[in-house]
Short mmCIF file of C-alpha atoms and ligand atoms in Angstrom, two decimals:
data_model
loop_
_atom_site.label_atom_id
_atom_site.label_comp_id
_atom_site.label_asym_id
_atom_site.label_seq_id
_atom_site.Cartn_x
_atom_site.Cartn_y
_atom_site.Cartn_z
CA MET A 1 51.68 45.33 0.33
CA ALA A 2 49.91 42.08 1.27
CA PRO A 3 49.38 39.72 -1.68
CA ALA A 4 45.85 39.51 -3.15
CA PRO A 5 43.81 36.78 -1.44
CA SER A 6 43.41 33.52 -3.29
CA PRO A 7 40.16 33.42 -5.32
CA PHE A 8 39.63 29.93 -3.82
CA LEU A 9 39.51 31.36 -0.31
CA ASP A 10 38.13 34.86 -0.83
CA PRO A 11 36.83 35.42 -4.36
CA GLY A 12 35.40 38.87 -3.61
CA THR A 13 32.37 40.06 -5.55
CA HIS A 14 33.98 40.52 -8.98
CA ALA A 15 36.43 38.69 -11.21
CA ARG A 16 39.88 40.21 -10.89
CA ALA A 17 42.61 40.55 -13.51
CA ASN A 18 45.44 38.00 -13.15
CA SER A 19 43.25 35.81 -10.98
CA LEU A 20 41.50 32.53 -11.78
CA GLY A 21 37.91 32.56 -13.04
CA ILE A 22 35.77 29.72 -14.36
CA LEU A 23 33.59 29.90 -17.47
CA GLN A 24 30.64 27.58 -17.01
CA LEU A 25 29.20 26.44 -20.32
CA ARG A 26 27.02 23.67 -18.90
CA ARG A 27 26.63 22.09 -15.47
CA ASP A 28 29.62 19.78 -15.96
CA HIS A 29 31.43 21.72 -18.66
CA LEU A 30 33.72 24.29 -17.11
CA ILE A 31 36.72 26.15 -18.49
CA PRO A 32 39.25 27.60 -16.05
CA ALA A 33 41.27 30.66 -17.05
CA VAL A 34 43.62 33.05 -15.33
CA LEU A 35 42.09 36.32 -16.54
CA SER A 36 44.79 38.35 -18.24
CA PRO A 37 43.23 40.78 -20.72
CA ASN A 38 46.52 42.52 -21.41
CA ALA A 39 48.60 39.40 -21.89
CA ASP A 40 50.43 38.93 -25.14
CA SER A 41 48.00 37.35 -27.60
CA ASP A 42 47.58 36.64 -31.28
CA TYR A 43 44.10 38.19 -31.22
CA ALA A 44 43.31 41.87 -31.67
CA GLU A 45 40.90 41.45 -28.73
CA GLY A 46 43.68 40.25 -26.39
CA LYS A 47 43.61 36.87 -24.70
CA VAL A 48 40.53 34.85 -25.71
CA GLU A 49 38.85 31.63 -24.51
CA ASN A 50 37.44 29.81 -27.53
CA THR A 51 34.58 27.45 -26.70
CA ARG A 52 31.84 25.62 -28.56
CA PHE A 53 29.47 28.42 -27.53
CA GLY A 54 31.68 31.13 -28.97
CA SER A 55 34.72 33.21 -28.10
CA PHE A 56 35.17 35.02 -24.81
CA PRO A 57 37.93 37.66 -24.71
CA HIS A 58 39.30 38.09 -21.19
CA SER A 59 38.56 41.82 -21.47
CA THR A 60 34.84 40.94 -21.37
CA LEU A 61 35.31 38.88 -18.17
CA VAL A 62 37.51 41.01 -15.93
CA ASP A 63 35.64 43.17 -13.38
CA GLN A 64 32.35 41.40 -14.01
CA PRO A 65 30.40 40.33 -10.90
CA TRP A 66 30.62 36.58 -10.30
CA GLY A 67 27.60 34.79 -11.72
CA THR A 68 27.21 37.16 -14.66
CA GLN A 69 25.95 35.72 -17.93
CA ILE A 70 28.63 36.69 -20.44
CA LEU A 71 27.67 36.93 -24.10
CA ALA A 72 30.14 35.53 -26.62
CA SER A 73 32.05 38.02 -28.75
CA VAL A 74 32.90 38.34 -32.40
CA VAL A 75 36.60 37.74 -32.43
CA ASP A 76 38.73 38.88 -35.31
CA THR A 77 40.41 35.61 -36.13
CA GLY A 78 41.90 37.25 -39.21
CA SER A 79 44.21 39.30 -37.01
CA ARG A 80 45.72 36.17 -35.51
CA GLY A 81 49.45 35.99 -35.90
CA LYS A 82 49.78 39.56 -37.19
CA SER A 83 50.51 41.04 -33.79
CA LYS A 84 54.14 40.15 -33.87
CA LYS A 85 55.99 41.61 -36.78
CA ARG A 86 59.41 40.40 -36.06
CA LYS A 87 60.96 38.03 -33.61
CA ARG A 88 64.67 38.43 -33.50
CA ASP A 89 67.10 36.64 -31.32
CA THR A 90 70.09 38.89 -30.86
CA LYS A 91 72.12 35.80 -30.00
CA ASP A 92 72.38 35.20 -33.73
CA GLU A 93 74.02 38.57 -34.11
CA GLY A 94 76.71 37.70 -31.63
CA ALA A 95 75.38 39.68 -28.65
CA GLU A 96 76.91 38.63 -25.34
CA THR A 97 73.63 38.28 -23.48
CA PRO A 98 70.97 36.62 -25.63
CA VAL A 99 67.92 38.84 -25.64
CA THR A 100 64.77 37.99 -27.50
CA GLU A 101 63.28 41.13 -28.91
CA VAL A 102 59.65 41.18 -29.93
CA GLU A 103 58.41 44.15 -31.84
CA GLU A 104 54.75 44.78 -31.22
CA VAL A 105 52.79 46.22 -34.11
CA LYS A 106 49.53 46.74 -32.26
CA LYS A 107 49.33 47.75 -28.63
CA ASP A 108 45.67 48.49 -27.94
CA ILE A 109 43.19 45.73 -27.22
CA VAL A 110 40.28 45.98 -29.65
CA LYS A 111 36.87 46.14 -27.98
CA ALA A 112 35.01 42.95 -28.84
CA ALA A 113 31.53 43.09 -30.41
CA VAL A 114 28.75 40.84 -29.12
CA ALA A 115 28.18 37.67 -31.16
CA SER A 116 24.99 35.68 -31.47
CA SER A 117 26.74 32.35 -30.90
CA GLY A 118 25.93 31.91 -27.22
CA PHE A 119 26.81 32.71 -23.64
CA ALA A 120 28.53 31.32 -20.57
CA HIS A 121 28.41 32.11 -16.87
CA LEU A 122 31.44 33.47 -15.09
CA ILE A 123 31.79 31.77 -11.71
CA PRO A 124 34.42 31.93 -8.97
CA PRO A 125 36.78 28.99 -8.55
CA THR A 126 36.12 26.52 -5.73
CA PRO A 127 37.79 23.16 -5.07
CA GLU A 128 34.65 21.55 -6.54
CA THR A 129 34.67 23.51 -9.82
CA TRP A 130 38.46 23.11 -10.04
CA THR A 131 38.12 19.32 -9.71
CA LEU A 132 35.69 19.34 -12.64
CA SER A 133 37.82 21.57 -14.83
CA LEU A 134 41.49 21.03 -13.94
CA PRO A 135 43.91 19.72 -16.55
CA HIS A 136 44.06 15.99 -15.73
CA ARG A 137 47.55 14.61 -15.40
CA THR A 138 46.46 11.59 -13.34
CA GLN A 139 43.31 10.02 -11.94
CA VAL A 140 41.96 12.56 -9.47
CA VAL A 141 40.07 12.37 -6.19
CA TYR A 142 36.52 13.63 -6.77
CA THR A 143 34.34 15.77 -4.50
CA PRO A 144 32.19 12.99 -2.94
CA ASP A 145 35.40 11.23 -1.83
CA TYR A 146 37.39 14.22 -0.61
CA SER A 147 34.51 15.78 1.29
CA TYR A 148 34.05 12.50 3.19
CA ILE A 149 37.81 12.04 3.68
CA LEU A 150 38.35 15.53 5.08
CA GLN A 151 35.53 15.22 7.59
CA ARG A 152 36.70 11.74 8.71
CA LEU A 153 40.23 13.13 9.11
CA ARG A 154 38.63 15.87 11.27
CA VAL A 155 40.61 18.49 9.37
CA ARG A 156 39.87 21.98 10.64
CA PRO A 157 41.29 25.49 10.25
CA GLY A 158 44.86 25.69 11.51
CA ASP A 159 45.66 22.00 10.93
CA HIS A 160 48.59 20.71 8.94
CA ILE A 161 47.95 17.96 6.42
CA ILE A 162 50.38 15.73 4.54
CA GLU A 163 49.31 14.60 1.08
CA ALA A 164 51.09 12.11 -1.22
CA GLY A 165 51.01 11.79 -4.23
CA ALA A 166 49.69 15.13 -5.15
CA GLY A 167 49.04 14.19 -8.81
CA SER A 168 46.82 16.79 -10.47
CA GLY A 169 46.18 18.71 -7.25
CA SER A 170 42.46 18.00 -6.96
CA PHE A 171 42.66 16.94 -3.30
CA THR A 172 45.24 19.67 -2.59
CA HIS A 173 42.74 22.47 -3.29
CA ALA A 174 40.05 20.94 -1.09
CA ALA A 175 42.59 20.35 1.70
CA VAL A 176 43.91 23.90 1.69
CA ARG A 177 40.41 25.33 2.01
CA ALA A 178 39.73 23.01 4.96
CA VAL A 179 42.86 24.09 6.89
CA PHE A 180 42.84 27.78 5.96
CA ASN A 181 42.75 30.19 8.90
CA GLY A 182 44.65 33.15 7.45
CA TYR A 183 47.86 33.81 5.55
CA PRO A 184 51.23 33.60 7.27
CA GLY A 185 52.40 37.20 7.75
CA GLY A 186 48.80 38.46 7.51
CA ALA A 187 47.04 40.98 9.76
CA GLU A 188 46.52 38.46 12.56
CA ASP A 189 50.24 37.70 12.71
CA ALA A 190 51.07 41.39 12.69
CA SER A 191 48.95 41.92 15.80
CA ASN A 192 50.59 38.82 17.32
CA GLY A 193 47.10 37.36 17.60
CA THR A 194 46.35 34.63 20.05
CA HIS A 195 43.18 32.63 20.17
CA ASP A 196 41.42 30.04 22.25
CA ASP A 197 42.18 26.65 20.92
CA ASP A 198 41.21 23.15 21.88
CA GLU A 199 44.24 21.12 22.64
CA GLU A 200 43.68 17.44 23.04
CA SER A 201 45.45 16.60 26.27
CA ALA A 202 47.29 13.37 26.78
CA VAL A 203 44.58 12.22 29.16
CA GLY A 204 41.96 12.67 26.46
CA ILE A 205 40.49 15.84 27.88
CA SER A 206 40.00 18.81 25.68
CA LYS A 207 41.28 21.88 27.45
CA LYS A 208 40.94 25.50 26.41
CA ARG A 209 44.23 27.24 26.17
CA LYS A 210 45.42 30.56 24.83
CA ARG A 211 48.06 30.06 22.21
CA LYS A 212 49.48 31.82 19.21
CA ALA A 213 47.50 31.16 16.05
CA ARG A 214 48.97 28.28 14.07
CA HIS A 215 48.47 28.70 10.36
CA GLY A 216 46.94 25.85 8.43
CA GLY A 217 49.18 24.24 5.83
CA VAL A 218 49.23 21.48 3.22
CA TYR A 219 52.44 19.53 2.59
CA SER A 220 52.14 17.87 -0.81
CA PHE A 221 54.59 15.31 -2.16
CA GLU A 222 54.80 14.12 -5.75
CA TYR A 223 57.28 11.70 -7.26
CA HIS A 224 56.75 12.59 -10.93
CA GLU A 225 58.82 15.73 -11.54
CA PRO A 226 56.80 17.40 -14.36
CA ARG A 227 53.60 16.89 -12.30
CA ALA A 228 55.22 18.36 -9.21
CA LYS A 229 56.46 21.37 -11.21
CA GLN A 230 53.09 21.95 -12.88
CA LEU A 231 51.34 21.80 -9.53
CA GLN A 232 53.78 24.36 -8.12
CA VAL A 233 52.94 26.69 -11.02
CA GLU A 234 49.19 26.26 -10.49
CA ILE A 235 49.42 26.73 -6.73
CA LYS A 236 51.27 30.01 -7.33
CA GLU A 237 48.76 31.16 -9.97
CA HIS A 238 45.96 30.44 -7.51
CA GLY A 239 47.55 32.50 -4.74
CA LEU A 240 48.01 29.46 -2.49
CA ASN A 241 51.80 29.23 -2.36
CA ASP A 242 52.01 30.54 1.22
CA LEU A 243 49.75 27.72 2.34
CA VAL A 244 50.82 24.74 0.20
CA THR A 245 54.35 23.33 0.03
CA VAL A 246 54.78 21.11 -3.02
CA THR A 247 57.84 18.85 -2.86
CA HIS A 248 59.17 16.62 -5.62
CA ARG A 249 60.03 13.44 -3.74
CA ASP A 250 59.75 9.66 -3.60
CA VAL A 251 58.10 9.35 -0.21
CA TYR A 252 58.68 5.58 0.02
CA ASN A 253 62.42 6.18 0.29
CA ASP A 254 62.75 9.73 1.51
CA GLY A 255 59.81 10.24 3.86
CA PHE A 256 58.08 13.50 4.66
CA CYS A 257 60.52 15.75 6.54
CA LEU A 258 61.44 18.79 4.49
CA ALA A 259 64.81 19.87 5.83
CA ASP A 260 67.80 18.27 7.51
CA ASP A 261 66.95 20.09 10.72
CA ASP A 262 63.81 20.79 12.74
CA SER A 263 63.13 24.12 11.00
CA ASN A 264 60.52 22.98 8.52
CA LEU A 265 58.81 19.85 9.79
CA PRO A 266 55.26 19.29 8.51
CA ASP A 267 54.02 18.87 12.11
CA ALA A 268 51.05 17.08 10.57
CA ASP A 269 47.70 16.39 12.21
CA ALA A 270 46.24 14.49 9.26
CA ILE A 271 47.61 12.41 6.38
CA PHE A 272 46.16 11.45 3.04
CA LEU A 273 47.99 8.88 0.91
CA ASP A 274 46.88 8.41 -2.71
CA LEU A 275 49.82 6.19 -3.69
CA PRO A 276 50.13 2.86 -5.52
CA ALA A 277 51.68 1.29 -2.37
CA PRO A 278 50.73 3.35 0.69
CA TRP A 279 52.09 0.71 3.11
CA GLN A 280 55.60 1.48 1.89
CA ALA A 281 55.31 5.08 3.11
CA LEU A 282 53.96 4.23 6.57
CA LYS A 283 57.37 3.57 8.16
CA HIS A 284 58.07 7.31 7.80
CA LEU A 285 54.84 8.28 9.56
CA THR A 286 55.71 7.31 13.11
CA ARG A 287 56.41 9.30 16.25
CA SER A 288 59.64 7.44 17.05
CA PRO A 289 61.85 5.11 15.02
CA PRO A 290 59.84 1.94 14.38
CA SER A 291 61.27 -1.22 15.90
CA SER A 292 62.91 -3.69 13.55
CA ALA A 293 60.23 -6.23 14.51
CA ALA A 294 57.54 -3.81 13.28
CA LEU A 295 59.44 -3.19 10.06
CA LYS A 296 59.90 -6.90 9.51
CA SER A 297 56.22 -7.42 9.96
CA VAL A 298 55.41 -4.56 7.52
CA ALA A 299 57.77 -6.07 4.94
CA ALA A 300 56.25 -9.53 5.36
CA SER A 301 52.66 -8.32 5.10
CA SER A 302 53.34 -6.19 2.03
CA ASP A 303 55.02 -9.07 0.24
CA PRO A 304 53.78 -12.45 1.50
CA SER A 305 56.53 -14.15 -0.49
CA THR A 306 59.10 -12.55 1.87
CA PRO A 307 60.16 -15.25 4.31
CA SER A 308 59.60 -14.05 7.87
CA ASN A 309 63.27 -14.56 8.69
CA GLU A 310 64.36 -12.33 5.79
CA GLU A 311 66.26 -9.22 6.74
CA ALA A 312 63.89 -6.31 7.37
CA PRO A 313 64.53 -2.96 5.70
CA ALA A 314 66.69 -0.66 7.77
CA PRO A 315 64.57 1.34 10.20
CA PRO A 316 64.56 5.06 9.40
CA THR A 317 66.45 5.96 12.57
CA THR A 318 68.68 8.09 10.39
CA ASP A 319 68.18 9.46 6.93
CA SER A 320 70.66 9.24 4.05
CA SER A 321 72.76 12.04 5.57
CA SER A 322 72.92 10.21 8.95
CA GLN A 323 70.62 12.72 10.63
CA PRO A 324 68.79 11.75 13.81
CA PHE A 325 65.21 10.54 13.45
CA ARG A 326 62.65 13.32 13.07
CA SER A 327 58.93 12.72 13.02
CA PRO A 328 56.76 14.65 10.54
CA LEU A 329 53.80 14.29 12.94
CA ASN A 330 52.35 16.74 15.46
CA SER A 331 53.42 15.38 18.83
CA LYS A 332 50.56 17.18 20.59
CA SER A 333 47.60 15.58 18.87
CA ALA A 334 46.25 12.24 17.72
CA ILE A 335 47.00 11.74 14.01
CA ARG A 336 44.35 10.62 11.56
CA ILE A 337 45.24 8.93 8.28
CA CYS A 338 43.34 7.95 5.13
CA THR A 339 44.73 5.85 2.29
CA PHE A 340 42.99 5.68 -1.09
CA SER A 341 43.41 2.38 -2.97
CA PRO A 342 41.48 1.02 -5.93
CA CYS A 343 41.79 -2.67 -5.07
CA ILE A 344 41.24 -4.80 -2.00
CA GLU A 345 44.70 -6.44 -2.08
CA GLN A 346 46.26 -3.03 -1.49
CA VAL A 347 43.83 -2.45 1.37
CA THR A 348 44.88 -5.71 3.06
CA LYS A 349 48.55 -4.79 2.88
CA THR A 350 47.90 -1.28 4.17
CA VAL A 351 45.81 -2.54 7.10
CA SER A 352 48.52 -5.06 8.11
CA ALA A 353 51.21 -2.38 7.98
CA LEU A 354 49.06 0.05 9.99
CA ARG A 355 48.51 -2.60 12.67
CA SER A 356 52.24 -3.39 12.88
CA LEU A 357 53.06 0.29 13.34
CA GLY A 358 50.59 0.91 16.17
CA TRP A 359 47.67 2.57 14.38
CA LEU A 360 44.26 2.02 15.96
CA SER A 361 40.56 2.24 14.99
CA ILE A 362 41.36 0.92 11.52
CA ASP A 363 38.39 0.67 9.19
CA MET A 364 37.57 0.71 5.51
CA VAL A 365 34.87 2.56 3.61
CA GLU A 366 33.78 2.57 0.02
CA ILE A 367 31.97 5.63 -1.27
CA ALA A 368 29.21 4.88 -3.75
CA ALA A 369 28.04 8.40 -4.46
CA LYS A 370 24.94 8.89 -6.57
CA ARG A 371 23.71 12.15 -7.97
CA LEU A 372 19.98 12.62 -7.70
CA GLU A 373 18.18 14.62 -10.30
CA VAL A 374 15.21 16.27 -8.59
CA ARG A 375 12.65 18.03 -10.72
CA ARG A 376 8.96 18.69 -11.24
CA GLU A 377 7.22 16.65 -13.90
CA ARG A 378 4.39 18.58 -15.55
CA VAL A 379 2.15 16.59 -17.88
CA GLY A 380 -1.01 17.76 -19.69
CA LEU A 381 -2.29 19.50 -22.82
CA GLN A 382 -1.76 22.87 -21.14
CA GLU A 383 2.01 22.18 -21.43
CA GLU A 384 2.02 22.48 -25.23
CA GLY A 385 4.82 24.88 -26.08
CA VAL A 386 5.87 25.33 -22.43
CA ARG A 387 9.55 24.68 -21.71
CA GLY A 388 10.20 21.60 -19.56
CA GLY A 389 6.61 20.35 -19.82
CA ASN A 390 5.30 17.12 -21.34
CA ALA A 391 2.37 18.01 -23.61
CA SER A 392 0.76 14.54 -23.61
CA ALA A 393 -2.77 14.04 -22.39
CA ALA A 394 -2.77 13.63 -18.62
CA THR A 395 -6.30 12.18 -18.29
CA VAL A 396 -8.76 10.17 -20.40
CA GLN A 397 -10.91 13.29 -20.81
CA GLU A 398 -7.94 15.22 -22.18
CA ALA A 399 -7.12 12.35 -24.56
CA VAL A 400 -10.72 12.19 -25.86
CA GLN A 401 -10.86 15.98 -26.25
CA ARG A 402 -7.58 15.90 -28.17
CA LEU A 403 -8.95 13.19 -30.52
CA ARG A 404 -12.10 15.25 -31.11
CA ASP A 405 -10.01 18.32 -31.92
CA VAL A 406 -7.81 16.39 -34.34
CA GLU A 407 -10.88 14.95 -36.06
CA GLY A 408 -12.55 18.37 -36.15
CA GLU A 409 -9.42 19.92 -37.65
CA ARG A 410 -9.37 17.25 -40.33
CA LEU A 411 -13.01 17.79 -41.27
CA GLY A 412 -12.65 21.57 -41.15
CA ARG A 413 -9.61 21.44 -43.40
CA LYS A 414 -11.07 19.09 -45.98
CA GLY A 415 -14.51 20.67 -46.05
CA GLU A 416 -15.59 17.98 -48.47
CA GLY A 417 -17.20 14.64 -47.82
CA LYS A 418 -18.86 16.03 -44.74
CA GLY A 419 -22.14 14.44 -43.97
CA LYS A 420 -25.13 16.63 -43.16
CA LYS A 421 -24.92 15.75 -39.49
CA GLU A 422 -21.21 16.50 -39.25
CA LYS A 423 -21.65 19.82 -41.07
CA GLU A 424 -24.35 20.81 -38.63
CA LYS A 425 -22.18 19.87 -35.65
CA LEU A 426 -19.18 21.82 -36.91
CA THR A 427 -21.28 24.95 -37.53
CA LYS A 428 -22.86 24.61 -34.10
CA GLU A 429 -19.65 24.06 -32.09
CA GLY A 430 -17.37 26.07 -34.32
CA LEU A 431 -14.00 24.83 -35.63
CA PRO A 432 -11.57 23.49 -32.97
CA PRO A 433 -8.77 25.92 -32.11
CA SER A 434 -5.79 25.81 -34.44
CA LYS A 435 -2.28 25.08 -33.09
CA HIS A 436 -1.49 28.77 -33.33
CA ASP A 437 -4.57 29.62 -31.23
CA ARG A 438 -3.70 26.97 -28.66
CA LEU A 439 -0.15 28.28 -28.29
CA GLU A 440 -1.43 31.84 -27.93
CA LYS A 441 -3.80 30.69 -25.19
CA THR A 442 -0.98 28.83 -23.40
CA LYS A 443 1.09 32.01 -23.49
CA ARG A 444 -1.75 34.01 -21.94
CA ASP A 445 -2.38 31.34 -19.26
CA LEU A 446 1.30 31.18 -18.39
CA GLU A 447 1.13 34.65 -16.89
CA ASN A 448 -1.08 33.32 -14.10
CA ARG A 449 0.66 29.98 -13.59
CA THR A 450 3.26 29.17 -10.89
CA LEU A 451 5.35 26.66 -12.83
CA PHE A 452 7.92 26.14 -10.04
CA LYS A 453 5.37 24.46 -7.80
CA GLU A 454 3.17 22.73 -10.37
CA GLY A 455 3.39 19.07 -11.33
CA ARG A 456 4.69 16.05 -9.51
CA LEU A 457 8.02 16.24 -7.66
CA VAL A 458 10.15 13.35 -8.96
CA HIS A 459 13.74 12.26 -8.46
CA ARG A 460 15.98 9.92 -10.38
CA THR A 461 19.57 8.79 -9.95
CA GLU A 462 21.70 9.76 -12.89
CA PRO A 463 22.65 6.57 -14.70
CA GLU A 464 26.15 7.33 -15.94
CA LEU A 465 27.71 7.71 -12.49
CA LYS A 466 30.71 5.62 -11.48
CA THR A 467 29.88 3.80 -8.29
CA HIS A 468 33.36 2.66 -7.29
CA THR A 469 36.32 4.99 -7.16
CA SER A 470 38.48 3.51 -4.40
CA TYR A 471 38.54 1.93 -0.97
CA LEU A 472 39.30 4.35 1.83
CA VAL A 473 41.22 3.01 4.83
CA PHE A 474 41.09 5.16 7.97
CA ALA A 475 43.13 4.86 11.16
CA VAL A 476 44.22 6.86 14.20
CA LEU A 477 47.64 7.10 15.79
CA PRO A 478 47.14 8.14 19.41
CA ARG A 479 49.36 10.62 21.22
CA GLU A 480 52.47 9.17 22.71
CA TRP A 481 52.06 8.55 26.45
CA SER A 482 55.02 9.90 28.37
CA LYS A 483 56.11 9.46 31.98
CA GLU A 484 54.97 13.04 32.68
CA ASP A 485 51.56 12.33 31.17
CA GLU A 486 51.23 9.28 33.43
CA GLU A 487 52.19 11.35 36.47
CA LYS A 488 49.74 14.12 35.54
CA ALA A 489 46.96 11.59 35.03
CA SER A 490 47.61 9.83 38.34
CA LYS A 491 47.59 13.19 40.15
CA LYS A 492 44.34 14.21 38.48
CA TRP A 493 42.52 10.90 38.80
CA ALA A 494 44.09 9.46 41.93
C1 SAM B 1 46.30 8.95 -8.46
S1 SAM B 1 47.54 10.14 -8.44
C2 SAM B 1 47.07 11.25 -7.15
C3 SAM B 1 45.94 12.16 -7.55
C4 SAM B 1 45.70 13.25 -6.54
N1 SAM B 1 45.34 12.73 -5.24
C5 SAM B 1 44.63 14.22 -7.02
O1 SAM B 1 43.56 14.32 -6.36
O2 SAM B 1 44.81 14.88 -8.04
C6 SAM B 1 48.87 9.26 -7.67
C7 SAM B 1 50.18 10.05 -7.70
O3 SAM B 1 51.10 9.43 -6.83
C8 SAM B 1 52.38 9.69 -7.34
N2 SAM B 1 53.34 8.75 -6.73
C9 SAM B 1 53.50 7.44 -6.98
N3 SAM B 1 54.50 6.94 -6.20
C10 SAM B 1 54.96 7.96 -5.45
C11 SAM B 1 55.99 8.08 -4.47
N4 SAM B 1 56.73 7.05 -4.13
N5 SAM B 1 56.19 9.28 -3.89
C12 SAM B 1 55.43 10.35 -4.22
N6 SAM B 1 54.44 10.30 -5.16
C13 SAM B 1 54.22 9.12 -5.77
C14 SAM B 1 52.19 9.47 -8.84
O4 SAM B 1 53.22 10.10 -9.57
C15 SAM B 1 50.81 10.07 -9.07
O5 SAM B 1 50.92 11.39 -9.53
#
C-alpha cells in the first residue's frame, strides 16, 4: 500500500490521525501537533494539547475538516498519572531480554466535554505555518526570505536542491514543496511515465524532449548531530522522508556526495548555503576538480592574513578514501546558488571565492520585508458598541449633538436647579436617549449596514518587524562547454 501523502503536499479535506495538524490560537500563535488520539497519555481524554485558551484533546481534532473552529474541552486533570498502575522492568528480575511491561488500568478514551475557556482553529500544515510554529533549534530562514530565494534559484518541480546547514528545517519544508512532483515509486513511476521537459541545451536553447520523470529531492546537510537527528524524525513524521535526505556531515571537509560511488549523487540544480562560512564549502560545489590556483585564491580571500605564497588546501580531487572526484551538481543544467550571511564581511569572502571558482552573475540582495496591516477605519457616533469601530464624533455637528445630549442627560438626571427656560426646553424636546437606547438603536441599524465596505481604507506597516535578517548572495555556474557542444553549435550556427 502506498504511504499516506504528506499533509504539507496534500492535506486532503480533513485532519487525519497520525498526521500533522496546526492549532491556530492567534494569527502568529500556532501549535503544531501530530494528531494521535489513541497514543499513550496521562489524561483520561487521551493525548491533549494544553494552551492558554484551554485544552484540546486530539480526539476532538481528528477527522475534523480543516479550518474548523474547535471548542476547548474540560480535561480531567485529576486522572493524570493514574493511567499507569505499574511500570516494571523485568531486567531487575534477571530476565535475559529486558522487557519493560506497562500495565494499563484504563483503555478507553473518555469523551471530552466542551469547556467555556475558548477555541482555536484547526489548520493544515504549510511551510509558512511550520516556520511560525516549529521548535526552534537555531535561527531560521523566514518566509519572506525563502520565498524570494526559491524563485531566484528558479527551483521548480522535479529539481534537486542541496541545503546546508539544515538547522531547524524551516527552509527544508519550503524547498521540498517547491521541488515536489510526485513520490518515488508512486503511480507515475508505476506507469513508467514520461513527460515533456525543458532541457537547457549547452547552446542556451531550451528544447522540448521526452524523458522519464525525475523526482524532485532535497539533500540537507547538518553538522550538529542532535539537530540532524531531530530533523530526520520530523521529516519522517511529516511524510517527507522519500523526498528529503538528511545527512549529518561537516560539509566544509566532507562535501556533498552521499556515497563512495555514483549511486546516490545529489545531482543538484540549486544550492542554498546557510552556514557560518559558506566560502569554505564552495570548493566541493564544482563540476571538475578546482585548480590549485583557484583554491589558493579562495584561501587567500577567505583569510586575508594568509600570505599568497602559502600552501593552498589540497584540491578535492580525491576524498578521504582516495575516490576519484565526483561532482554533486547536475551536469545538464546551469546551477544557481544562494548563500545567506548576516554580515557584509562574510559576503565579501563568499563573493571572492565564487569568482575564483568560476561562478557568474554574482549579486547581493537584502530583504527588508514589511507586513502591511490593511483595514477599514470607521469613525462616528453610530459606531458606539460596534466591534472594530471608533465611537468618537466624526464631524463638528456630531460633536455638538453629543455635548447637547450629555448636558440634557445631566439636567434630566438631576431634575433640580433647572431654570424655567431649560425645563420648558426639556419637556418640548423630550429627554435625550439613554446609553441603553442608543445601543439598542445601533443594533437595529446594524442589520441594514454593510460594515465590510464602510469607512476609510487605511494601511499601516507593523512596527515590530525586523528589517534585516541576512544578506543573500546569488550566482550562477554555467554548464560546462565540451568539445561536442562546440561542434554541435558550429554545425547549427555555421
Ligand atoms: C542558521 S542555522 C540554519 C537554519 C536553517 N536554514 C533553517 O531554516 O532552519 C545554521 C546551521 O548550520 C550548521 N552548520 C554549521 N557549520 C556546518 C558545517 N560545516 N556543515 C554542516 N552544517 C553546518 C549549524 O549547525 C546550524 O544548524
